[in-house]
Coordinates of C-alpha atoms in Angstrom, one line a residue:
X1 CA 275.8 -61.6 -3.2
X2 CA 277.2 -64.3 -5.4
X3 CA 280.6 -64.1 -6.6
X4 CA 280.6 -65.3 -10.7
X5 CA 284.5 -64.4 -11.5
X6 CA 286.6 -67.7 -11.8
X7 CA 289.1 -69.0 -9.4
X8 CA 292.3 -69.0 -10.9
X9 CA 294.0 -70.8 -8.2
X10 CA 291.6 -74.3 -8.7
X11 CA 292.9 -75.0 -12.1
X12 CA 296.7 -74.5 -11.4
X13 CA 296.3 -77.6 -9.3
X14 CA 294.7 -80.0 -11.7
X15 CA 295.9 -83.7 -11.7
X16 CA 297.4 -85.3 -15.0
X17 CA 294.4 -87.8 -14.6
X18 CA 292.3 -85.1 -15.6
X19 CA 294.0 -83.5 -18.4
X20 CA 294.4 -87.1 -20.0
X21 CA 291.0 -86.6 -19.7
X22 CA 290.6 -83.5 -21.4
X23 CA 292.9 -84.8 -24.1
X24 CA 290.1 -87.4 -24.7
X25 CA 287.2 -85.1 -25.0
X26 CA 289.3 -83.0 -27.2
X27 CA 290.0 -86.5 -29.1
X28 CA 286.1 -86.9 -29.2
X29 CA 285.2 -83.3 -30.1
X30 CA 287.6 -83.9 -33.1
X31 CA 285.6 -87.2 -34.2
X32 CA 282.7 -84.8 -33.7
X33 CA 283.8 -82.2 -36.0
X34 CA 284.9 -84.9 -38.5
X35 CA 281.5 -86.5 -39.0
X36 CA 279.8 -83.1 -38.7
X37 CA 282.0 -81.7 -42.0
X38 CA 281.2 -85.1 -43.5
X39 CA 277.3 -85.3 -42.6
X40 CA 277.2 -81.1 -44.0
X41 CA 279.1 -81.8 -47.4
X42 CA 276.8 -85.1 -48.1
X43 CA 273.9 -82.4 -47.7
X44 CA 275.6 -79.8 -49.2
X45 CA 273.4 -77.3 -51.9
X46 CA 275.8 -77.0 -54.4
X47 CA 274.3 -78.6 -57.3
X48 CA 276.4 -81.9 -59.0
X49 CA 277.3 -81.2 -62.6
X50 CA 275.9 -84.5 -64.5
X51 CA 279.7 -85.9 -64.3
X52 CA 279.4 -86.6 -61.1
X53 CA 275.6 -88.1 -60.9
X54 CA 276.4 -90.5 -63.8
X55 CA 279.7 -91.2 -61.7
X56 CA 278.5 -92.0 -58.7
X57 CA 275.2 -93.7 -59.8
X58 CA 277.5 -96.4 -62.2
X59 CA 279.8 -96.8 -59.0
X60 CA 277.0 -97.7 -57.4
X61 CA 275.4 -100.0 -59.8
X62 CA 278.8 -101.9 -60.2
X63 CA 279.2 -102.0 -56.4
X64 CA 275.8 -103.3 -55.8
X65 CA 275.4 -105.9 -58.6
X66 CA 278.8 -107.2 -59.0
X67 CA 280.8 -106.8 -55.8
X68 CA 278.0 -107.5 -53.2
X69 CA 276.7 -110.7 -54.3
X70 CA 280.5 -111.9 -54.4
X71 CA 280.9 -110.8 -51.0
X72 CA 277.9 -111.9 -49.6
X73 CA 279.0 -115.8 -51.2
X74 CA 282.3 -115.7 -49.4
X75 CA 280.6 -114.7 -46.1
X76 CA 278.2 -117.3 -46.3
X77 CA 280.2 -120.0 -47.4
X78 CA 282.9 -119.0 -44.1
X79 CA 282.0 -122.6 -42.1
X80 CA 284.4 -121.7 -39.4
X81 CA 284.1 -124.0 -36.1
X82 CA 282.4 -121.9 -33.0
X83 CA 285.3 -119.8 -31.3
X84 CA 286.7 -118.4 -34.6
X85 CA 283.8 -118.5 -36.8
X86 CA 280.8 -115.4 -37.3
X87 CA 279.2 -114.2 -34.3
X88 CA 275.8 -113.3 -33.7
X89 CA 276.7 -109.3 -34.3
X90 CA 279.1 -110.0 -37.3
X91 CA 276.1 -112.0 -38.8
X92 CA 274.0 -109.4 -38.2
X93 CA 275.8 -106.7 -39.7
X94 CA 277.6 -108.3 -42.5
X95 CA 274.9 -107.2 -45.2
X96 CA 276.1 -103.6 -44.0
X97 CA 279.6 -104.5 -44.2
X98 CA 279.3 -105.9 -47.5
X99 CA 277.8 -103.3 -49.0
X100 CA 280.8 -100.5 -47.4
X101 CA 283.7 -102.8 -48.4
X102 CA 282.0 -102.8 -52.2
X103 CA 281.8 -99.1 -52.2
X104 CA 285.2 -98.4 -50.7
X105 CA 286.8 -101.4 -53.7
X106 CA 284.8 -99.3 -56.5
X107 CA 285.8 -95.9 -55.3
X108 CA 289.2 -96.0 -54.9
X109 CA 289.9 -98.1 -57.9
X110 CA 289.9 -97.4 -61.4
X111 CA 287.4 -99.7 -62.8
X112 CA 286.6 -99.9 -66.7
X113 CA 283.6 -101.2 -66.1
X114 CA 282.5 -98.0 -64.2
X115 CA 283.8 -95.7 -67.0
X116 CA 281.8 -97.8 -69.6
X117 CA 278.8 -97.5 -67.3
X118 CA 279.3 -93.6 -66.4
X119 CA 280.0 -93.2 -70.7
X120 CA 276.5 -94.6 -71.7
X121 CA 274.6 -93.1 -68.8
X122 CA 276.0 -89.7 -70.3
X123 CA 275.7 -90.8 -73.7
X124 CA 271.7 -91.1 -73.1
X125 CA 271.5 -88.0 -71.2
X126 CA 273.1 -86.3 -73.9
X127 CA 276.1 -85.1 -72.3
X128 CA 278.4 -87.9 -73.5
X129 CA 281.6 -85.4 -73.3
X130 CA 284.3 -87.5 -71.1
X131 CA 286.8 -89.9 -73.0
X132 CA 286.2 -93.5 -72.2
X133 CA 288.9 -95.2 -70.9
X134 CA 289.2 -98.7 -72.0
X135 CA 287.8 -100.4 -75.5
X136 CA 285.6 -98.7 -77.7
X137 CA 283.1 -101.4 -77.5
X138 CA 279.1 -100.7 -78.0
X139 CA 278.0 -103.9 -78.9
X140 CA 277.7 -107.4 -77.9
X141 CA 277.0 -108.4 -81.3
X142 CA 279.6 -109.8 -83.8
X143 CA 280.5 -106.9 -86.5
X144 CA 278.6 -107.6 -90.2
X145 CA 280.6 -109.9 -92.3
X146 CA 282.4 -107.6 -95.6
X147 CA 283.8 -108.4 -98.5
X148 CA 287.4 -108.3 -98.4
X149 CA 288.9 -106.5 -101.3
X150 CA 292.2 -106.2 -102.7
X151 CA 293.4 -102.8 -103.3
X152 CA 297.5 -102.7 -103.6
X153 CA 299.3 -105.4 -105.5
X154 CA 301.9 -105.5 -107.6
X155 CA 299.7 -107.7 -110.2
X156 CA 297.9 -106.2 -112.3
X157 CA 295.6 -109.1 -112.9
X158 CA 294.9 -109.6 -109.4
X159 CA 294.3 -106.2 -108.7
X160 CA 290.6 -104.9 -107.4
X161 CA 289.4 -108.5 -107.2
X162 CA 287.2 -109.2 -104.3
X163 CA 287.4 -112.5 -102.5
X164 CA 285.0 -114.6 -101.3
X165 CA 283.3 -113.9 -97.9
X166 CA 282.0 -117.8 -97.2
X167 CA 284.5 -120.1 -97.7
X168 CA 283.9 -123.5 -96.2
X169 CA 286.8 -125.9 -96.0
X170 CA 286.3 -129.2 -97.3
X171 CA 285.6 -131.2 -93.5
X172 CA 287.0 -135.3 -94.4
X173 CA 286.7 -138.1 -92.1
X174 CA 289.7 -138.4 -90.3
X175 CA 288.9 -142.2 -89.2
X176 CA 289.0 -143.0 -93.3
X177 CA 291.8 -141.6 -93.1
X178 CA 293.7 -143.5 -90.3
X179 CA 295.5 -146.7 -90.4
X180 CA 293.9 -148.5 -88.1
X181 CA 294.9 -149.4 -84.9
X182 CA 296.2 -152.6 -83.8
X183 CA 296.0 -153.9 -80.3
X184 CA 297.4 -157.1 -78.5
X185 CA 294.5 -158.7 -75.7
X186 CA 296.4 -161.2 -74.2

């Protein structure tokens, strides 16, 4: 008959080689576990409240059209000579690269440009509640030209008069206006 109960005395006598090697695995499992959590909250159920989506899709958008392509210039433009320049697997893998470093820059900084992004995504959706954090800017456009009135002044005659919203200055030539100029050629 076959005897299944452990034997105590064999692992009182194990080397340090071997629980450095344990300590390893252990180092491993924990790796594991890490990417595990981290693989199980990406696919996580809970649903994202349309914060987050507009968040994370205008991090994305700035990380892809404006950070990339910068990266991707100073990568190619590295003409280092052979022993220090790009290998064959750095050149392979530097679109990936690029793409991490750009996320990582956007997510852990607090970029305007994101906000603004985020702001309008929300305002479309309808859910513009969140504060934007830099100017107050909608438009590229210059603002509509206004007349300029007067309202507080100590004359009465002056008072409530509206100035003129064109004014040109007169534009003179300046070389009528200049002595002119005296050279020696000899």
């Amino acid at each position: 008959m076959l005897d299944l109960t452990p034997d105590i005395s064999r692992t009182q006598s194990i080397s340090p080689a071997a629980w450095e090697l344990s300590s390893r695995d252990q180092q491993r499992n924990d790796e594991r576990n890490t990417f595990a959590s981290t693989f199980n909250r990406a696919k996580s159920d809970t649903p994202k409240t349309p914060q987050q989506e507009a968040r994370e899709a205008a991090e994305g958008l700035v990380s892809m059209a404006f950070l990339q392509p910068i990266l991707k210039q100073m990568r190619e433009s590295n003409n280092t000579a052979a022993p220090f320049g790009p290998g064959k697997g750095e050149q392979s893998m530097r679109t990936m690269l690029d793409q991490a470093w750009s996320d990582n820059i956007v997510k852990n900084g607090n970029w305007s440009l994101v906000n603004r992004v985020e702001q309008r995504m929300l305002d479309r959706l309808g859910h513009g509640t969140k504060p934007v954090v830099g100017p107050q800017t909608t438009s590229l456009a210059p603002p509509a030209p206004t007349k300029p009135t007067i309202t507080t002044l100590h004359t009465p005659q002056i008072a409530n008069t509206t100035l003129p919203s064109q004014h040109t200055p007169t534009v003179t030539n300046l070389a009528e206006q200049a002595p002119p100029l005296r050279t020696n050629l000899r």
